[in-house]
CSV table of C-alpha atoms in Angstrom, one decimal:
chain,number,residue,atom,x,y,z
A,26,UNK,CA,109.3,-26.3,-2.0
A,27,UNK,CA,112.0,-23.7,-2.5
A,28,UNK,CA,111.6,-21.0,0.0
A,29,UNK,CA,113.6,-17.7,-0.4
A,30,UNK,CA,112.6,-15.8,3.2
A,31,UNK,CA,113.6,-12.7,3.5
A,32,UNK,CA,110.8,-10.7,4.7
A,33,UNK,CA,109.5,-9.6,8.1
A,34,UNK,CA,107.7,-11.2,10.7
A,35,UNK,CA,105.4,-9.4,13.1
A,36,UNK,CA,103.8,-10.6,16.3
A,37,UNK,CA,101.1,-7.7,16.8
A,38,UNK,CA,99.9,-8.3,19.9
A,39,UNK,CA,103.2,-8.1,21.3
A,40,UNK,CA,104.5,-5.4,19.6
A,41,UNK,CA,107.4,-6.7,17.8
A,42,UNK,CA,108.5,-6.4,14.4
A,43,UNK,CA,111.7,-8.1,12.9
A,44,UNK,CA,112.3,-7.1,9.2
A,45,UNK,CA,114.0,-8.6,6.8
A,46,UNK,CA,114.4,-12.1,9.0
A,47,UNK,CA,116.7,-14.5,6.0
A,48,UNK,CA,116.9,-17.9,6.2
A,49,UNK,CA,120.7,-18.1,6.3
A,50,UNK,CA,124.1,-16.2,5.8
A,51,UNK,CA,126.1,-16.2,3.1
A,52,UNK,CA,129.6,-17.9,3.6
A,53,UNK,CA,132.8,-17.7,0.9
A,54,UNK,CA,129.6,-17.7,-1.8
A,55,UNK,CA,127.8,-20.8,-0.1
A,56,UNK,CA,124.3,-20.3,1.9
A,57,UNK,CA,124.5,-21.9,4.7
A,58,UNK,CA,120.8,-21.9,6.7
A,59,UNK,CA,119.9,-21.2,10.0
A,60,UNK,CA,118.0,-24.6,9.7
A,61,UNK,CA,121.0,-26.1,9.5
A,62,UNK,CA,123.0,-24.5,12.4
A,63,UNK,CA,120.5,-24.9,14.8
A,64,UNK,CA,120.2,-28.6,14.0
A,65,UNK,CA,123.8,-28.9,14.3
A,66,UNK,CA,124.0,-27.2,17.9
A,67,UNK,CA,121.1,-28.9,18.9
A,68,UNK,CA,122.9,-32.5,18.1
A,69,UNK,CA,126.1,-31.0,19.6
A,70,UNK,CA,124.2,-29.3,23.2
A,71,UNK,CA,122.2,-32.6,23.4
A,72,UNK,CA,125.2,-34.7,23.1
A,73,UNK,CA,127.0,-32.7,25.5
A,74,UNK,CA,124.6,-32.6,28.2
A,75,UNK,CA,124.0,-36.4,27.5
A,76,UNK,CA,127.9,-37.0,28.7
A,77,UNK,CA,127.7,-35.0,31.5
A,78,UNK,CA,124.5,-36.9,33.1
A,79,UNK,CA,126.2,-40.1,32.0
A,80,UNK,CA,129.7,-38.7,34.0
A,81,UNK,CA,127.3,-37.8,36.6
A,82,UNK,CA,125.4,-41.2,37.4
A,83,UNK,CA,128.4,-42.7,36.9
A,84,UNK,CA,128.6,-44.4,33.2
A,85,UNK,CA,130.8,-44.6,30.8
A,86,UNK,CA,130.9,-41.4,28.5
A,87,UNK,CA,132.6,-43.2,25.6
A,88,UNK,CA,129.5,-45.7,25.4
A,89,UNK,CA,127.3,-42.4,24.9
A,90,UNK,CA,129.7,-41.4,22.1
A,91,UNK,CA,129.6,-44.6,20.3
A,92,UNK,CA,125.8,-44.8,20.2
A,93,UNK,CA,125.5,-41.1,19.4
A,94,UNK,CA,127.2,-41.4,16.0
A,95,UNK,CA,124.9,-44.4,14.8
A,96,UNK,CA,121.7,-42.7,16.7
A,97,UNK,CA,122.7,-39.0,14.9
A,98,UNK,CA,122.9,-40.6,11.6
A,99,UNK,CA,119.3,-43.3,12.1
A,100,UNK,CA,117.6,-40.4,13.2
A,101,UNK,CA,118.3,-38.4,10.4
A,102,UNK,CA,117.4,-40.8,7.8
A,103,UNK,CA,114.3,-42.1,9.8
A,104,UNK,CA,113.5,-38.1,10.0
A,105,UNK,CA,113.3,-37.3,6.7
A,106,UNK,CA,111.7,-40.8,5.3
A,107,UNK,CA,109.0,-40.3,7.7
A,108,UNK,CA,108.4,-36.7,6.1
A,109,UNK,CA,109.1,-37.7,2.6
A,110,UNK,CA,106.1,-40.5,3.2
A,111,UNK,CA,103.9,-37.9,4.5
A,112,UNK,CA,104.2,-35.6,1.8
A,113,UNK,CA,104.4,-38.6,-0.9
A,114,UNK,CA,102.2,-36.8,-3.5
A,115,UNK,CA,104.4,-34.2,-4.1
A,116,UNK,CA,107.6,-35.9,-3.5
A,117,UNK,CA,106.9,-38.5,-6.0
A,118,UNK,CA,106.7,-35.5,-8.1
A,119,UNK,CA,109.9,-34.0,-7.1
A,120,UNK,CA,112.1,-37.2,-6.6
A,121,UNK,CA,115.0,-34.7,-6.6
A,122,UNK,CA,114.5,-33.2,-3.8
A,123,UNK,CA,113.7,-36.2,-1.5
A,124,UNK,CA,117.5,-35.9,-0.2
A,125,UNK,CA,117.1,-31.7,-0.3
A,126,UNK,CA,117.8,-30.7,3.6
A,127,UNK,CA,118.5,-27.4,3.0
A,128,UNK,CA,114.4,-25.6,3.5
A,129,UNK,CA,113.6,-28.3,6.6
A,130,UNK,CA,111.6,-31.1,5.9
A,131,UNK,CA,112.6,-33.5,9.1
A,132,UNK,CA,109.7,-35.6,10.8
A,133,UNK,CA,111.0,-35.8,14.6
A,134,UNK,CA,108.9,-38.7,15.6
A,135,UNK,CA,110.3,-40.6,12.7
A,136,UNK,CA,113.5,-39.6,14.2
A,137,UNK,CA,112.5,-40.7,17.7
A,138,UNK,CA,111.8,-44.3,16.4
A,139,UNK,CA,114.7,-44.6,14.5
A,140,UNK,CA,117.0,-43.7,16.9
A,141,UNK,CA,114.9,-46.0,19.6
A,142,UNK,CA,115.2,-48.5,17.5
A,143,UNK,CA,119.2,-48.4,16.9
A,144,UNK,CA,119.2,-48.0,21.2
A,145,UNK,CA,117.7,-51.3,21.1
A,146,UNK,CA,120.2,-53.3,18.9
A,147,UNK,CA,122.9,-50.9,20.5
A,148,UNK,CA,122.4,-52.4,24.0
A,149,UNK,CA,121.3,-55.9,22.9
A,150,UNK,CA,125.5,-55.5,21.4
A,151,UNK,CA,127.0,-53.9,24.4
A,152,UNK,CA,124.7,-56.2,26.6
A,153,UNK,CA,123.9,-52.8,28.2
A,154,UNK,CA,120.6,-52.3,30.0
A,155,UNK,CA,118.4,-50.3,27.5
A,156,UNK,CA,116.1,-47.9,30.0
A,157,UNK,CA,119.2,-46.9,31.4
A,158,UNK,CA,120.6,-45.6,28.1
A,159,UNK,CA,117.4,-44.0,27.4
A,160,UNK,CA,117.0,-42.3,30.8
A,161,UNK,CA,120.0,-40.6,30.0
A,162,UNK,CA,120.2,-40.2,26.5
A,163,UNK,CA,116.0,-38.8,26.4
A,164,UNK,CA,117.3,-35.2,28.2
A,165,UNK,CA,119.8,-34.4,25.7
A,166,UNK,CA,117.1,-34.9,23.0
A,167,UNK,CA,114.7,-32.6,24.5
A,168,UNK,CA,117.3,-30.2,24.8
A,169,UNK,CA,118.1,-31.0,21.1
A,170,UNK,CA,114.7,-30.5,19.9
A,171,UNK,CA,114.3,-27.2,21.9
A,172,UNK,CA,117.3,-26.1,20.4
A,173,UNK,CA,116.5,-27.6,16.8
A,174,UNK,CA,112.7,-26.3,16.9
A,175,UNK,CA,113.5,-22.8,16.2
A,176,UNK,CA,114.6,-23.7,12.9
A,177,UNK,CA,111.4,-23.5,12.0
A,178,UNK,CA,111.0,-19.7,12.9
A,179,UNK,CA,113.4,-18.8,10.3
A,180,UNK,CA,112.3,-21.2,7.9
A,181,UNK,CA,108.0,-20.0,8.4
A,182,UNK,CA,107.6,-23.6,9.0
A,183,UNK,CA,105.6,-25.5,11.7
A,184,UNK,CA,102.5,-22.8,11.2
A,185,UNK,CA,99.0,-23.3,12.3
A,186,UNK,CA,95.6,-22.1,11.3
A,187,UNK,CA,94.4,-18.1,11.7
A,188,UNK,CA,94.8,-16.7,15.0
A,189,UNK,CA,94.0,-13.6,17.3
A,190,UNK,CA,95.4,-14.1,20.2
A,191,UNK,CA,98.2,-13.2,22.7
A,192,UNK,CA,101.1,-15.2,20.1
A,193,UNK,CA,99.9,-14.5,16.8
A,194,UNK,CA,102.4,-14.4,14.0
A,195,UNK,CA,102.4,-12.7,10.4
A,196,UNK,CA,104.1,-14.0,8.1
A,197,UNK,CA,104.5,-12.4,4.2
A,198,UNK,CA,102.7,-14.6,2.1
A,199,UNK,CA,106.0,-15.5,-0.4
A,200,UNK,CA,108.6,-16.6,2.6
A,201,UNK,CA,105.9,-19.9,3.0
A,202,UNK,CA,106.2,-22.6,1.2
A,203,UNK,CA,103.1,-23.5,-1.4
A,204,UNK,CA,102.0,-26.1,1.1
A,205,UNK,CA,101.5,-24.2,3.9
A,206,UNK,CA,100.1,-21.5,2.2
A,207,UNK,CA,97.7,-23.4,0.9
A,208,UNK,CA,96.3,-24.9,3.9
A,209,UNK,CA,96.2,-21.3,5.5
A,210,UNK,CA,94.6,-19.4,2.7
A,211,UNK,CA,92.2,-18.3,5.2
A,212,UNK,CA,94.6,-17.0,7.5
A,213,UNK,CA,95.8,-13.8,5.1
A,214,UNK,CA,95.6,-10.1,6.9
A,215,UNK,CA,95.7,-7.7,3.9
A,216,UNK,CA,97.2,-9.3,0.7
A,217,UNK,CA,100.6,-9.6,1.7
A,218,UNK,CA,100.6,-11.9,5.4
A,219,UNK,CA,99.0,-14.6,6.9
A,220,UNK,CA,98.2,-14.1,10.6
A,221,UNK,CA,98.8,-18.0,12.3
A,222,UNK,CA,99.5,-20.0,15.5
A,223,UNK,CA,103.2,-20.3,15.4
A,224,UNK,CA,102.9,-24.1,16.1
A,225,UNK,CA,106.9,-24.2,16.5
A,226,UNK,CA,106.7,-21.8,19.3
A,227,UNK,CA,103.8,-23.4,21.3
A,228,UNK,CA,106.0,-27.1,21.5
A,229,UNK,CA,108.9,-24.9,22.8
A,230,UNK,CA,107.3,-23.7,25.6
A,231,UNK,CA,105.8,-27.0,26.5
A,232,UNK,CA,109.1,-28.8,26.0
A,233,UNK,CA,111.2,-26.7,28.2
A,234,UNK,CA,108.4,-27.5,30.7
A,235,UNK,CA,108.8,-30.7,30.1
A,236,UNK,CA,112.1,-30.2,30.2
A,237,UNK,CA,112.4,-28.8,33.9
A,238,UNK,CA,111.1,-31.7,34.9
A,239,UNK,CA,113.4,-34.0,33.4
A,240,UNK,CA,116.1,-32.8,34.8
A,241,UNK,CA,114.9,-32.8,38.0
A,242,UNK,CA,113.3,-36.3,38.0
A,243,UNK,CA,116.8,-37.6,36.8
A,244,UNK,CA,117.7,-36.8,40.3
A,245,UNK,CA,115.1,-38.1,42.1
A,246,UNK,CA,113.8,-41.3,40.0
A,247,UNK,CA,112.3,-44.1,41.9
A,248,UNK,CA,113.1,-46.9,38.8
A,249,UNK,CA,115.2,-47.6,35.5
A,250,UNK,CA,113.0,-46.3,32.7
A,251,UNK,CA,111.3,-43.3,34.7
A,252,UNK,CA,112.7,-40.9,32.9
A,253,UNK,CA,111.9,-41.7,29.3
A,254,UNK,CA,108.1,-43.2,30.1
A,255,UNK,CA,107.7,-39.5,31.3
A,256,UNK,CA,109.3,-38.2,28.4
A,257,UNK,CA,106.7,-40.4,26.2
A,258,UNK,CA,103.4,-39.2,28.3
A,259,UNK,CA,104.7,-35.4,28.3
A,260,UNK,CA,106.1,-34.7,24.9
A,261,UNK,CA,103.0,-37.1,23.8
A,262,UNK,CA,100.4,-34.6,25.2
A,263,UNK,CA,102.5,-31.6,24.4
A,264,UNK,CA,101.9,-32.9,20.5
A,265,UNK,CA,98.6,-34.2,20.8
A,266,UNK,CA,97.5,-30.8,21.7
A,267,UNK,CA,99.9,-28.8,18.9
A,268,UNK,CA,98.4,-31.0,16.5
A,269,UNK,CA,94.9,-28.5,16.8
A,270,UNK,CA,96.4,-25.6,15.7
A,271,UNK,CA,98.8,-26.8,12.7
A,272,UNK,CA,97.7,-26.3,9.2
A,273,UNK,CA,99.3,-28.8,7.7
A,274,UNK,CA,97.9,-31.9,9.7
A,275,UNK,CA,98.6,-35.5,8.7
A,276,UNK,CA,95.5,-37.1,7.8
A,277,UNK,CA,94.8,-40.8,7.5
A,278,UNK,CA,91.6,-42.2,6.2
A,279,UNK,CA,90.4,-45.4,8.3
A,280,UNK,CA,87.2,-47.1,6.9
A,281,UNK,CA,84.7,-43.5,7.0
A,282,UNK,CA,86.9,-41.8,9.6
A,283,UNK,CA,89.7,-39.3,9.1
A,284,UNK,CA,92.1,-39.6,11.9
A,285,UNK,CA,95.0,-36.5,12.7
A,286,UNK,CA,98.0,-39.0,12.1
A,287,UNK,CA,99.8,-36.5,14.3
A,288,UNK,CA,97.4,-37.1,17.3
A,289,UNK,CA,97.4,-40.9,16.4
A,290,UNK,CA,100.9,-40.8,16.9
A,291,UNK,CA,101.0,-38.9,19.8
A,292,UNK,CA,98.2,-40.4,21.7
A,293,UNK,CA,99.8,-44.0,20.9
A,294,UNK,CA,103.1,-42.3,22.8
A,295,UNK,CA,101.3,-41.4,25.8
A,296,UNK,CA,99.7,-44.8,26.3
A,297,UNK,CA,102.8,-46.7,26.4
A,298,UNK,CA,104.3,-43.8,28.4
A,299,UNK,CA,101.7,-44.3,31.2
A,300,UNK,CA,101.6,-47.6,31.3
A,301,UNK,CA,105.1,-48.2,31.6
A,302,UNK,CA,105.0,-45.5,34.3
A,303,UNK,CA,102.3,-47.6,36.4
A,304,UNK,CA,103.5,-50.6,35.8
A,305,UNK,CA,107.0,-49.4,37.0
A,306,UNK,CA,105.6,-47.7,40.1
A,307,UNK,CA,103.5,-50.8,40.9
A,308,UNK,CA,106.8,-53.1,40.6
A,309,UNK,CA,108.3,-50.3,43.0
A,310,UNK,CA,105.8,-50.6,45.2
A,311,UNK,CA,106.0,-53.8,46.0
A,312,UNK,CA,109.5,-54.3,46.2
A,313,UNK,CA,109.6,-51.7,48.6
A,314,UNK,CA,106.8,-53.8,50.5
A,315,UNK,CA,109.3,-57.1,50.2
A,316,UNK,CA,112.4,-54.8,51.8
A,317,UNK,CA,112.7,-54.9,55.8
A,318,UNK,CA,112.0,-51.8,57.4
A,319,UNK,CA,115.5,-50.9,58.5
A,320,UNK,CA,116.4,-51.1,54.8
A,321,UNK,CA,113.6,-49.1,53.2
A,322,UNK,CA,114.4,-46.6,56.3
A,323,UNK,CA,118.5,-46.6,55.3
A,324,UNK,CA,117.6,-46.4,51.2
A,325,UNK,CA,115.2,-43.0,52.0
A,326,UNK,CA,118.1,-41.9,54.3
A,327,UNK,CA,120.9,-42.1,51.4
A,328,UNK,CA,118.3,-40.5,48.7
């Protein structure tokens, strides 16, 4: 899986042409990736926004600090032994490069659930309410994964299946990775690119939808845990629906059926995201019901 990309990348359809697009830059004889930088500003521009909502709703900064150093480190393991499990065929192979970071090779949603999952213990410790945390913490990962995504530009990761339209992307055949070429063998244009979906850039655009509308709701929630349920039902359908263009799809065999692991995923993240959001607007509901009037009129008043 050792790519060396150095070629150019062409959107036709809109006219632009980058040549030469590397993978990295060369630093006192080391290679350092673009991959890499832009996974370390995303953690650094998610924490960072993180502290500022937390300074903003009043909570303690250093609390976000403490859980961002186990949370970095979970997600990063859980990230890449999701990935690694996905691609066991050829890792088991390989065992040498299981621990290789340097081409990619990060699963977010095992990311997502590790990092969850150390939140949990986290505030179970601190006795700190948990959909607090993840109100907060949730934007700074979005922006994180915004940020992080366009790793995969430079790496000619995250590609889909052929493609005409408005966003299509060439690629030169030897900047992919054997996988992904692969799967897209029926996307070539001539002998030397493949024409695809560029996956990568489709979740960006949905995310910083998505996006907007965290950081607006974190103003304006009605409940603890509003902000993250929405997270789960938007970023949920922003995958389910990226999942139809990627070439390389996670499939799971389930009695006769072949199920897009991806979509399973995602469609099991938009679930609980909606039903948390009903049930928390229901429970809102009726506790605004219980409140005399002069109370629900004072609470609209200070909002």
């Amino acid at each position: 899986m050792v790519i060396t990309a150095d070629g150019s990348v062409r959107f036709p359809e809109l006219g632009l042409d980058i040549e030469h697009l590397t993978t990295g830059i060369e630093l006192f004889g080391l290679h350092i990736s673009f991959y890499g930088i832009l996974i370390a500003c995303a953690m650094l521009f998610g924490l960072l926004l993180t502290k500022y909502l937390a300074k903003k709703s009043g909570q303690s900064m250093e609390l976000y600090l403490d859980f961002a150093i186990f949370a970095i480190i979970a997600g990063i393991a859980g990230a890449r032994a999701v990935y690694v499990l996905q691609r066991w065929s050829y890792f088991k192979e390989a065992p040498k490069e299981i621990l290789s970071l340097s081409n990619g090779g990060l699963s977010f949603l095992g990311a997502l659930l590790a990092a969850f999952l150390v939140a949990w213990l986290f505030c179970k410790r601190k006795k700190y309410e948990l959909k607090k945390l993840c109100d907060t913490a949730i934007v700074g990962v979005l922006l994180g994964q915004i940020i992080g995504r366009w790793g995969d530009f430079f790496n000619r990761d995250m590609l889909g299946t052929y493609s005409e339209g408005l966003f299509a992307m060439q690629v030169e055949a030897r900047d992919v990775n054997a996988e992904t070429l692969l799967l897209s063998r029926q996307a070539f244009v001539g002998s030397d690119f493949l024409q695809v979906h560029p996956v990568f850039l489709y979740e960006i655009i949905g995310n910083i939808v998505l996006f907007a509308l965290l950081i607006i709701l974190y103003q304006h929630k009605k409940f603890s845990g509003q902000v993250f349920y929405t997270y789960l039902l938007g970023y949920g359908l922003i995958r389910f629906v990226t999942e139809f263009f990627k070439a390389d799809k996670v499939r799971l065999q389930v009695a006769s059926f072949e199920i897009n692991g991806g979509q399973l995923a995602a469609a099991i993240m938009m679930l609980v995201g909606a039903g948390f959001l009903i049930r928390g607007f229901i429970k809102y509901r009726n506790k605004e019901k219980g409140k005399p009037r002069s109370a629900v009129a004072g609470s609209k008043r200070q909002q």
